Every structure is written in structure tokens, then in C-alpha cells.
Coordinates of C-alpha atoms (C1' of nucleotides) in Angstrom, one line a residue:
Chain A
M1 CA 181.4 83.9 72.9
P2 CA 181.2 81.7 69.8
R3 CA 177.8 82.6 68.5
V4 CA 175.4 79.7 68.6
G5 CA 173.0 81.1 66.1
L6 CA 169.9 80.5 68.0
T7 CA 166.4 81.2 66.7
P8 CA 163.1 81.3 68.6
D9 CA 162.1 78.1 66.9
Q10 CA 165.3 76.4 68.1
V11 CA 164.6 77.6 71.6
V12 CA 161.2 76.0 71.4
D13 CA 162.8 72.8 70.1
H14 CA 165.1 72.6 73.1
A15 CA 162.3 73.4 75.4
L16 CA 160.2 70.6 73.9
A17 CA 163.0 68.1 74.2
L18 CA 163.4 69.1 77.8
I19 CA 159.7 68.7 78.4
D20 CA 159.6 65.3 76.7
D21 CA 162.5 64.2 78.9
Q22 CA 161.5 65.6 82.3
G23 CA 158.0 67.0 82.2
T24 CA 156.6 70.5 82.3
E25 CA 157.7 71.1 85.8
A26 CA 161.3 70.9 84.7
L27 CA 160.8 73.7 82.1
T28 CA 163.1 76.5 83.4
L29 CA 164.9 79.0 81.4
A30 CA 168.1 77.9 83.1
S31 CA 167.8 74.3 81.8
V32 CA 166.7 75.4 78.3
A33 CA 169.7 77.7 78.2
A34 CA 171.9 74.9 79.3
R35 CA 170.6 72.7 76.5
A36 CA 171.1 75.4 74.0
G37 CA 174.6 76.0 75.2
V38 CA 174.0 79.5 76.2
A39 CA 173.6 81.6 79.4
T40 CA 170.1 82.1 80.7
P41 CA 169.7 85.8 80.0
S42 CA 170.7 85.2 76.4
L43 CA 167.4 83.5 75.8
Y44 CA 165.7 86.8 76.2
K45 CA 167.3 87.9 72.9
H46 CA 165.1 85.3 71.1
V47 CA 162.1 84.9 73.5
S48 CA 161.7 88.4 74.7
G49 CA 158.8 87.6 77.0
G50 CA 160.8 85.1 79.0
L51 CA 159.3 82.0 80.4
T52 CA 155.7 83.2 79.8
E53 CA 156.3 83.7 76.1
L54 CA 158.2 80.4 75.9
R55 CA 155.2 78.6 77.3
R56 CA 153.0 80.4 74.9
L57 CA 155.2 79.4 71.9
I58 CA 155.2 75.8 73.2
A59 CA 151.4 75.7 73.3
V60 CA 151.2 77.1 69.8
R61 CA 153.7 74.5 68.5
V62 CA 152.0 71.6 70.2
T63 CA 148.5 72.7 69.0
E64 CA 149.9 72.9 65.5
E65 CA 151.4 69.5 65.7
L66 CA 148.2 68.1 67.0
A67 CA 146.2 69.8 64.3
D68 CA 148.6 68.3 61.7
R69 CA 148.1 64.8 63.1
L70 CA 144.3 65.2 63.1
A71 CA 144.4 66.5 59.5
E72 CA 146.5 63.6 58.4
A73 CA 144.2 61.1 60.0
A74 CA 141.1 62.6 58.5
V75 CA 142.3 62.9 55.0
G76 CA 140.6 60.4 52.6
R77 CA 138.1 59.4 55.2
S78 CA 134.6 60.4 56.1
G79 CA 131.8 59.7 58.5
D80 CA 132.3 57.2 61.3
D81 CA 135.6 56.2 59.8
A82 CA 136.9 59.7 59.9
V83 CA 135.7 60.3 63.5
T84 CA 137.3 57.1 64.6
A85 CA 140.6 58.0 62.9
L86 CA 140.4 61.5 64.5
L87 CA 140.0 60.3 68.0
R88 CA 142.6 57.6 67.6
A89 CA 145.1 60.1 66.2
Y90 CA 144.3 62.5 69.1
Q91 CA 144.9 59.8 71.7
A92 CA 148.0 58.5 69.9
Y93 CA 149.6 61.9 70.0
A94 CA 148.8 62.5 73.6
T95 CA 150.1 59.0 74.5
A96 CA 153.3 59.4 72.5
H97 CA 154.1 62.8 74.0
P98 CA 152.4 63.0 77.3
H99 CA 154.4 65.8 78.8
R100 CA 154.1 67.8 75.6
Y101 CA 150.3 67.4 75.7
A102 CA 150.3 68.3 79.4
A103 CA 152.0 71.6 78.4
L104 CA 149.0 72.6 76.4
P105 CA 146.9 74.1 79.2
Q106 CA 150.0 76.0 80.5
A107 CA 149.5 78.7 77.9
P108 CA 149.0 82.1 79.6
Q109 CA 145.8 83.1 77.8
P110 CA 144.7 82.5 74.3
D111 CA 146.4 85.0 71.9
E112 CA 146.3 85.4 68.2
D113 CA 148.8 82.7 67.3
L114 CA 147.3 80.1 69.6
T115 CA 143.8 81.0 68.5
K116 CA 144.8 80.5 64.9
A117 CA 146.3 77.1 65.6
A118 CA 143.3 76.1 67.6
T119 CA 141.0 77.3 64.8
R120 CA 142.8 75.0 62.4
L121 CA 142.4 72.1 64.7
V122 CA 138.7 72.8 65.2
G123 CA 138.4 73.2 61.5
V124 CA 139.5 69.7 60.9
I125 CA 136.9 68.4 63.3
I126 CA 134.2 70.6 61.8
A127 CA 135.0 69.4 58.3
V128 CA 134.5 65.8 59.5
L129 CA 131.3 66.6 61.3
R130 CA 129.8 68.1 58.2
G131 CA 129.7 64.6 56.9
Y132 CA 126.9 64.0 59.3
G133 CA 124.8 66.8 57.8
L134 CA 125.6 69.2 60.7
D135 CA 125.9 72.9 60.2
G136 CA 125.2 76.2 61.9
P137 CA 125.4 76.2 65.6
E138 CA 124.9 72.5 65.9
V139 CA 128.2 71.7 64.2
I140 CA 129.9 73.9 66.9
H141 CA 128.2 72.0 69.7
A142 CA 129.2 68.7 68.2
A143 CA 132.8 69.8 67.7
R144 CA 132.9 70.9 71.3
T145 CA 131.6 67.5 72.4
V146 CA 134.3 65.8 70.3
R147 CA 137.0 67.9 71.8
S148 CA 135.6 67.3 75.3
L149 CA 135.7 63.6 74.9
A150 CA 139.1 63.6 73.2
H151 CA 140.7 65.9 75.7
G152 CA 139.1 64.4 78.7
F153 CA 140.2 60.9 77.9
A154 CA 143.6 62.1 77.0
A155 CA 144.1 64.2 80.1
L156 CA 142.8 61.5 82.5
S157 CA 144.7 58.7 80.9
I158 CA 147.9 60.6 80.8
T159 CA 147.8 61.6 84.4
G160 CA 147.0 58.1 85.5
A161 CA 143.6 59.0 86.8
F162 CA 142.2 55.7 85.5
Q163 CA 143.4 53.4 88.2
L164 CA 141.8 50.1 87.5
T165 CA 143.2 47.4 85.3
E166 CA 140.5 47.4 82.6
D167 CA 142.0 47.9 79.1
L168 CA 142.2 51.5 78.2
T169 CA 141.9 50.7 74.5
T170 CA 138.5 49.1 75.1
T171 CA 137.4 52.2 77.0
H172 CA 138.5 54.3 74.1
N173 CA 136.6 52.2 71.6
R174 CA 133.4 52.4 73.7
L175 CA 133.9 56.1 73.9
I176 CA 134.2 56.4 70.1
T177 CA 131.1 54.3 69.6
T178 CA 129.2 56.5 72.0
L179 CA 130.3 59.6 70.2
I180 CA 129.4 58.2 66.8
T181 CA 126.0 57.0 67.9
G182 CA 125.4 60.5 69.3
L183 CA 126.5 62.1 66.1
H184 CA 124.0 60.0 64.0
S185 CA 121.1 61.3 66.1
W186 CA 122.4 64.8 66.5
P187 CA 119.7 67.6 66.1
K188 CA 119.9 69.5 62.9
S189 CA 120.0 73.2 62.8
E190 CA 116.7 74.7 61.8
E191 CA 117.8 77.8 60.0
Q192 CA 118.5 77.8 56.2
Chain B
M1 CA 154.6 84.7 119.1
P2 CA 151.0 84.5 120.0
R3 CA 150.2 81.0 118.9
V4 CA 147.8 80.9 116.0
G5 CA 146.8 77.3 116.6
L6 CA 147.1 76.2 113.0
T7 CA 146.1 72.8 111.7
P8 CA 146.9 71.1 108.4
D9 CA 143.2 71.5 107.5
Q10 CA 143.3 75.2 108.1
V11 CA 146.5 75.5 106.0
V12 CA 144.6 73.9 103.2
D13 CA 141.7 76.3 103.8
H14 CA 143.9 79.3 103.4
A15 CA 145.6 77.8 100.4
L16 CA 142.2 77.2 98.8
A17 CA 141.1 80.7 99.5
L18 CA 144.2 81.9 97.8
I19 CA 143.7 79.7 94.8
D20 CA 140.1 80.9 94.5
D21 CA 141.3 84.5 94.5
Q22 CA 144.4 84.4 92.4
G23 CA 144.7 81.0 90.7
T24 CA 147.0 78.1 91.1
E25 CA 150.0 80.0 89.9
A26 CA 149.8 82.3 92.9
L27 CA 150.0 79.4 95.3
T28 CA 153.2 79.9 97.2
L29 CA 154.1 79.0 100.8
A30 CA 154.9 82.6 101.3
S31 CA 151.4 83.8 100.5
V32 CA 149.7 81.0 102.3
A33 CA 151.8 81.8 105.4
A34 CA 150.9 85.5 105.1
R35 CA 147.2 84.6 105.0
A36 CA 147.6 82.4 108.0
G37 CA 149.4 85.1 109.9
V38 CA 152.5 83.1 110.3
A39 CA 156.1 83.0 109.0
T40 CA 156.7 80.8 106.0
P41 CA 158.8 78.2 107.7
S42 CA 156.2 77.7 110.4
L43 CA 154.0 76.0 107.8
Y44 CA 156.4 73.1 107.8
K45 CA 155.2 72.3 111.3
H46 CA 151.8 71.4 109.9
V47 CA 152.6 70.4 106.3
S48 CA 155.9 68.7 106.6
G49 CA 156.2 67.9 103.0
G50 CA 156.2 71.6 102.0
L51 CA 154.6 72.8 98.8
T52 CA 154.4 69.4 97.3
E53 CA 152.4 68.0 100.1
L54 CA 150.2 71.1 100.2
R55 CA 149.3 70.5 96.6
R56 CA 148.6 66.9 97.3
L57 CA 146.3 67.9 100.2
I58 CA 144.5 70.4 98.0
A59 CA 143.9 67.8 95.4
V60 CA 142.5 65.4 98.0
R61 CA 140.2 68.1 99.4
V62 CA 138.9 69.2 96.0
T63 CA 138.3 65.6 94.9
E64 CA 136.4 65.1 98.1
E65 CA 134.3 68.2 97.6
L66 CA 133.6 67.1 94.1
A67 CA 132.6 63.6 95.2
D68 CA 130.3 65.2 97.7
R69 CA 128.5 67.3 95.1
L70 CA 128.1 64.4 92.8
A71 CA 126.8 62.2 95.6
E72 CA 124.3 64.9 96.6
A73 CA 123.2 65.3 93.0
A74 CA 122.7 61.6 92.5
V75 CA 120.7 60.8 95.6
G76 CA 117.1 60.1 95.0
R77 CA 117.6 59.9 91.2
S78 CA 118.2 57.1 88.8
G79 CA 118.8 56.5 85.1
D80 CA 118.9 59.4 82.7
D81 CA 117.8 61.7 85.4
A82 CA 120.7 60.8 87.6
V83 CA 123.3 61.0 84.8
T84 CA 122.0 64.5 83.9
A85 CA 122.2 65.6 87.5
L86 CA 125.7 64.2 87.8
L87 CA 127.1 66.0 84.8
R88 CA 125.3 69.2 85.8
A89 CA 126.7 69.1 89.3
Y90 CA 130.2 68.3 88.0
Q91 CA 130.1 71.3 85.6
A92 CA 128.5 73.5 88.3
Y93 CA 131.4 72.8 90.7
A94 CA 134.0 73.4 88.0
T95 CA 132.4 76.7 87.0
A96 CA 131.9 77.9 90.5
H97 CA 135.5 77.2 91.5
P98 CA 137.5 77.2 88.3
H99 CA 140.9 77.7 89.9
R100 CA 140.2 75.1 92.5
Y101 CA 139.2 72.6 89.8
A102 CA 142.3 73.5 87.8
A103 CA 144.4 72.6 90.9
L104 CA 143.2 69.0 90.6
P105 CA 145.8 67.8 88.1
Q106 CA 148.6 69.5 90.1
A107 CA 148.8 66.6 92.5
P108 CA 152.3 65.1 92.5
Q109 CA 151.2 61.5 91.9
P110 CA 148.3 59.5 93.1
D111 CA 148.7 58.4 96.7
E112 CA 146.5 56.6 99.1
D113 CA 144.4 59.5 100.3
L114 CA 143.8 60.8 96.8
T115 CA 143.0 57.3 95.5
K116 CA 140.5 56.9 98.2
A117 CA 138.8 60.2 97.4
A118 CA 138.8 59.4 93.7
T119 CA 137.4 55.9 94.4
R120 CA 134.5 57.5 96.2
L121 CA 133.9 59.8 93.3
V122 CA 134.0 57.0 90.8
G123 CA 131.8 55.0 93.1
V124 CA 129.0 57.5 92.8
I125 CA 129.3 57.3 89.0
I126 CA 129.3 53.5 89.0
A127 CA 126.3 53.4 91.3
V128 CA 124.4 55.5 88.8
L129 CA 125.5 53.4 85.9
R130 CA 124.3 50.2 87.4
G131 CA 120.9 51.6 86.7
Y132 CA 121.6 50.9 83.1
G133 CA 122.2 47.3 83.8
L134 CA 125.9 47.6 83.5
D135 CA 128.4 45.6 85.5
G136 CA 131.7 43.9 85.3
P137 CA 134.3 45.5 83.1
E138 CA 131.7 47.4 81.1
V139 CA 130.6 49.6 84.0
I140 CA 134.3 50.6 84.3
H141 CA 134.5 51.6 80.7
A142 CA 131.3 53.5 81.0
A143 CA 132.4 55.3 84.1
R144 CA 135.7 56.3 82.4
T145 CA 133.6 57.6 79.5
V146 CA 131.5 59.7 81.9
R147 CA 134.6 61.1 83.6
S148 CA 136.2 61.9 80.2
L149 CA 133.2 63.8 79.1
A150 CA 132.8 65.6 82.3
H151 CA 136.4 66.5 82.8
G152 CA 137.0 67.4 79.2
F153 CA 134.2 69.8 79.0
A154 CA 135.0 71.3 82.4
A155 CA 138.7 71.7 81.6
L156 CA 138.1 73.2 78.1
S157 CA 135.3 75.5 79.2
I158 CA 137.3 76.7 82.2
T159 CA 140.4 77.5 80.3
G160 CA 138.4 79.4 77.7
A161 CA 139.3 76.9 74.9
F162 CA 135.8 77.2 73.5
Q163 CA 136.2 80.5 71.6
L164 CA 133.0 80.9 69.6
T165 CA 129.8 82.5 70.9
E166 CA 127.5 79.5 70.8
D167 CA 125.9 78.9 74.1
L168 CA 127.9 76.6 76.4
T169 CA 124.8 75.3 78.2
T170 CA 123.4 74.0 74.9
T171 CA 126.7 72.3 74.2
H172 CA 126.5 70.7 77.6
N173 CA 123.0 69.5 77.0
R174 CA 123.9 68.0 73.7
L175 CA 126.8 66.3 75.4
I176 CA 124.6 64.9 78.1
T177 CA 122.2 63.6 75.5
T178 CA 124.9 61.9 73.6
L179 CA 126.2 60.2 76.7
I180 CA 122.7 59.0 77.7
T181 CA 122.1 57.6 74.3
G182 CA 125.3 55.8 74.4
L183 CA 124.6 54.4 77.8
H184 CA 121.3 53.0 76.6
S185 CA 123.0 50.9 73.9
W186 CA 126.1 50.1 75.9
P187 CA 127.3 46.5 75.5
K188 CA 126.6 44.2 78.5
S189 CA 129.3 42.2 80.1
E190 CA 129.0 38.6 79.1
E191 CA 130.3 37.0 82.2
Q192 CA 128.0 35.9 85.0
Chain C
dG1 C1' 187.4 99.9 56.8
dG2 C1' 184.3 101.1 59.8
dC3 C1' 179.4 101.3 61.5
dT4 C1' 175.4 99.1 63.2
dA5 C1' 172.7 95.7 65.0
dA6 C1' 172.3 91.4 66.9
dG7 C1' 173.7 87.8 70.0
dG8 C1' 176.4 86.6 73.4
dC9 C1' 178.2 87.6 78.3
dT10 C1' 178.5 88.8 83.7
dA11 C1' 176.5 90.9 87.6
dT12 C1' 172.7 92.0 90.2
dT13 C1' 168.1 92.1 92.3
dA14 C1' 164.0 90.1 94.1
dG15 C1' 161.4 86.2 95.3
dC16 C1' 160.8 81.6 96.2
dC17 C1' 161.5 76.9 98.8
dG18 C1' 163.5 74.4 102.3
dT19 C1' 166.7 73.5 106.5
dA20 C1' 168.8 74.5 111.0
dG21 C1' 168.5 76.0 115.3
dC22 C1' 166.6 79.0 118.8
dT23 C1' 162.6 80.7 121.7
dT24 C1' 158.2 80.7 123.4
dT25 C1' 153.9 78.8 124.5
dA26 C1' 150.8 75.4 126.2
dT27 C1' 150.0 71.3 128.6
dG28 C1' 150.2 67.3 131.6
dG29 C1' 152.3 65.0 135.7
dC30 C1' 153.5 65.3 140.1
Chain D
dG1 C1' 151.2 75.2 142.1
dC2 C1' 155.4 74.1 139.6
dC3 C1' 158.3 72.2 136.3
dA4 C1' 159.4 69.3 132.2
dT5 C1' 158.6 68.5 127.7
dA6 C1' 156.6 68.7 123.2
dA7 C1' 154.5 71.6 120.0
dA8 C1' 154.5 75.8 117.4
dG9 C1' 156.3 79.8 116.5
dC10 C1' 160.5 82.6 115.1
dT11 C1' 165.1 84.4 112.6
dA12 C1' 168.8 83.4 109.7
dC13 C1' 170.6 81.3 105.8
dG14 C1' 171.7 78.6 101.4
dG15 C1' 170.4 77.6 96.9
dC16 C1' 167.5 77.9 93.3
dT17 C1' 164.7 80.7 90.0
dA18 C1' 163.3 84.8 86.7
dA19 C1' 164.3 88.9 85.0
dT20 C1' 166.9 93.4 84.2
dA21 C1' 171.1 96.3 83.3
dG22 C1' 175.0 97.1 81.0
dC23 C1' 179.1 95.5 78.5
dC24 C1' 181.6 93.1 74.7
dT25 C1' 182.1 90.7 70.4
dT26 C1' 180.8 89.1 66.2
dA27 C1' 178.6 89.4 61.6
dG28 C1' 177.4 91.8 57.9
dC29 C1' 176.7 95.7 55.0
dC30 C1' 177.7 100.2 53.0

DNA sequence: GGCTAAGGCTATTAGCCGTAGCTTTATGGC
DNA sequence: GCCATAAAGCTACGGCTAATAGCCTTAGCC
């Protein structure tokens, strides 16, 4: 009965700690409650939507963290240097917190908060891409390409889909070079 | 008691039908059993590892299907044409069976069967990349880049992560162009 | 000092996986 | 043609989960 003084943010903290330790499979309200020192149903006082909402909050938090890392990496850089830093930071985050990153797609369906966080993340990418003279629809296509590469490599490397022994860092460098080359010859929007 | 005459393959068939209809979340032994016209525990006669093994079998099947599509797409083509066909086929499969594709990463951990199927899939990609004069470690790096792009775009587009209204097909075309450009200037392995 | 609201709790329901053990069917050998 | 045996089904059960209902206690404010 001693009141623990939980907040939704703290519940997410505990959930993230649990995910980091044991993976997304192990995310249950029961174990989160145990970590928080509280009975399972008590969590509903803070996360009224139960497990579904908790997963949503986790996705929002992780997206925000990732956007932060990308923003930090991009600040003070431009052009190829910025793109390289962006992709390195993305992969570094995914590697440092693989389970956390894997929790990203577990979000129910995009809602307002998640969209906002994702928009900020995309905003960082777009800002960097403007350094290549891209705007209009083309900057969107380019940003999607950047995300595809970053996410694809992160997801596959994390899940161990790359079986062979070749160095992953080299692959990542090649991938960055390919992207940068593509960005230099990207079509320009015609309008304006 | 009338014997249904189930086989492991048929159990996977039912599971895939269920996933196609209702998504991976809805994959439970109970519902698979219901579809198969059998009581839940009876499934263990065919899939002794329970839900975990069922997920593994699903991943193997889907990987094989995907490898088939890629192989079909690549046959009779080479160079840029083959790469384009490969990526289009990949995305077409993911779009046609989004839930099935989403079931791919749900595999427990790579085992022999899954590795075999994945090796065949990668083999198709590598065969195409040899058309660019790549070999040794570099063809591996290039194949990983191809997979990253294909998977990243598929995963993000399927989960609705691309919010804006710009045409996804155009994005995909840009992405293919970027990849092809990169492949043309790919470093050659020095050995041999 | 007492009221209100928030944050805990226990108890319960429903659904799931997985195991144990029984029964029936199909098949192959004699 | 019959019987033994293995395969394939079943029911029953235990243990886990999420989620709801309803109660109690604490904290804080008027």
C-alpha cells in the first residue's frame, strides 16, 4: 500500500529496461508491474489502454530518442558529411539498443504522437537533403530512400539476417557511398 | 474423430491463410486448429514444437516463396534490367502479402532450414550482381545493400511509415536508380 | 477536519499455450 | 480376414497472460 508514485513516463522507463534486458517478447504487463513494484492491474491507472497503449508509448519514446540522435549527428554538418553522420548515428542507435529498435514496428497504428515524433525524425533527414538542392516531391522521395536504407540495414543486421563473415562496417560504408552517389545525381523537382 | 489427415505443410497453409486474413497478431494455435477442423492439442502431432516451431515453418515457407519470385523475375534478364526486376518482384510480393511478409522477422532464430532458404534467396541476388563484375567480398557487401534497400522499403511501406502523399512507386523507382548507379561504380575486389 | 480524487489492492473472467493420458482410426503382417 | 501397432485424434487440466470490477487507503485541498 505504500504509494509508489508512478507516472506514465516511469512505466515506459521500466518497460524499456525490460525490453533492453529480455527483448520485446518479454514485454508483459506482469513483468513491468513487477519491476515497478506494483500489482499488474495498477498499471492501468497510468497506462489506461493497457499493453496496446504501452507499446504505443514505447514506439513514441524510441522514435523520439532516434530523432534526437539523428539531430545531434547532423548539427554542424552538411552534404555528404551530414548524410554519413546520419546513417552512422542511425545504425549506432539500432546496434546499441537492438531490442528497443525492434520494438518500433510493434506500434498499433500510427497515431498523433507517433506521427509527430516521426515527422521530426523525417524533418532532420529532409533538412540534410536540402543541402543537395532537393525540394518539392523529390526531397520526399530521397528521404524515403534514406529511411529505407537505414531501416533495412538496421533491421537485417539486428536480426542476424546477414549470415556471412564479411565485415558489416564495410557493408555499411558501401551502402553510404551508394546513397551519397545517388543523391548527387538525384533528379530535381521541376516546379518553382 | 473422422481423421482429417493433416500434415505439417497443411498446418502451415492454414496458418498462412489466417495471417493473410487477420495479421500475425491473430496467429494462435487455437485459430489455426479451428481452421484445420481439429482440436488445438492435435496440432502438436504435426508441429511438435508448438507455436514457436509453427512460426519458424512460416518464416521458412515465406522465404522460399520470396526466393521463388525473385528467381522467376531474374531469369532471362541481366544487369540493370535484372536488378530492376528483382526489386519490383520483391516489393510486389511484400505488397501482395503484407502480413505474410511481416511474419518473416518473427522467426525464433535462424536454423538450418531457414538459413537454407535465405541462402537461395541471396544466391539469386548474387547471381545478378555478378553481372556487374562483382565477386569476392564485394559481391556480399553489394548483396547486403540490395537486401537492405528492398527490405527497408518493403517494411516501411507496409507498416504505413511513409505518411505523405507522394507516389510510392516513384520513390521505388528513384531507389532502384540509386542502387543501379551505385552498382555501376562499386569497388572491385582486389584479390584474384 | 473532512471530502475528493488518485493510486494502490484482491478477485475474477476469458483466452491462450502446452502436457498427460485416453480413444479411435488406419495400416501392414500374418 | 484378423489382429497388433502406430499415428492421429480427443478431453481434461495447469499455468500463464490481459483486462475488468470493486474495494481500500493515501494525499492533498478547502
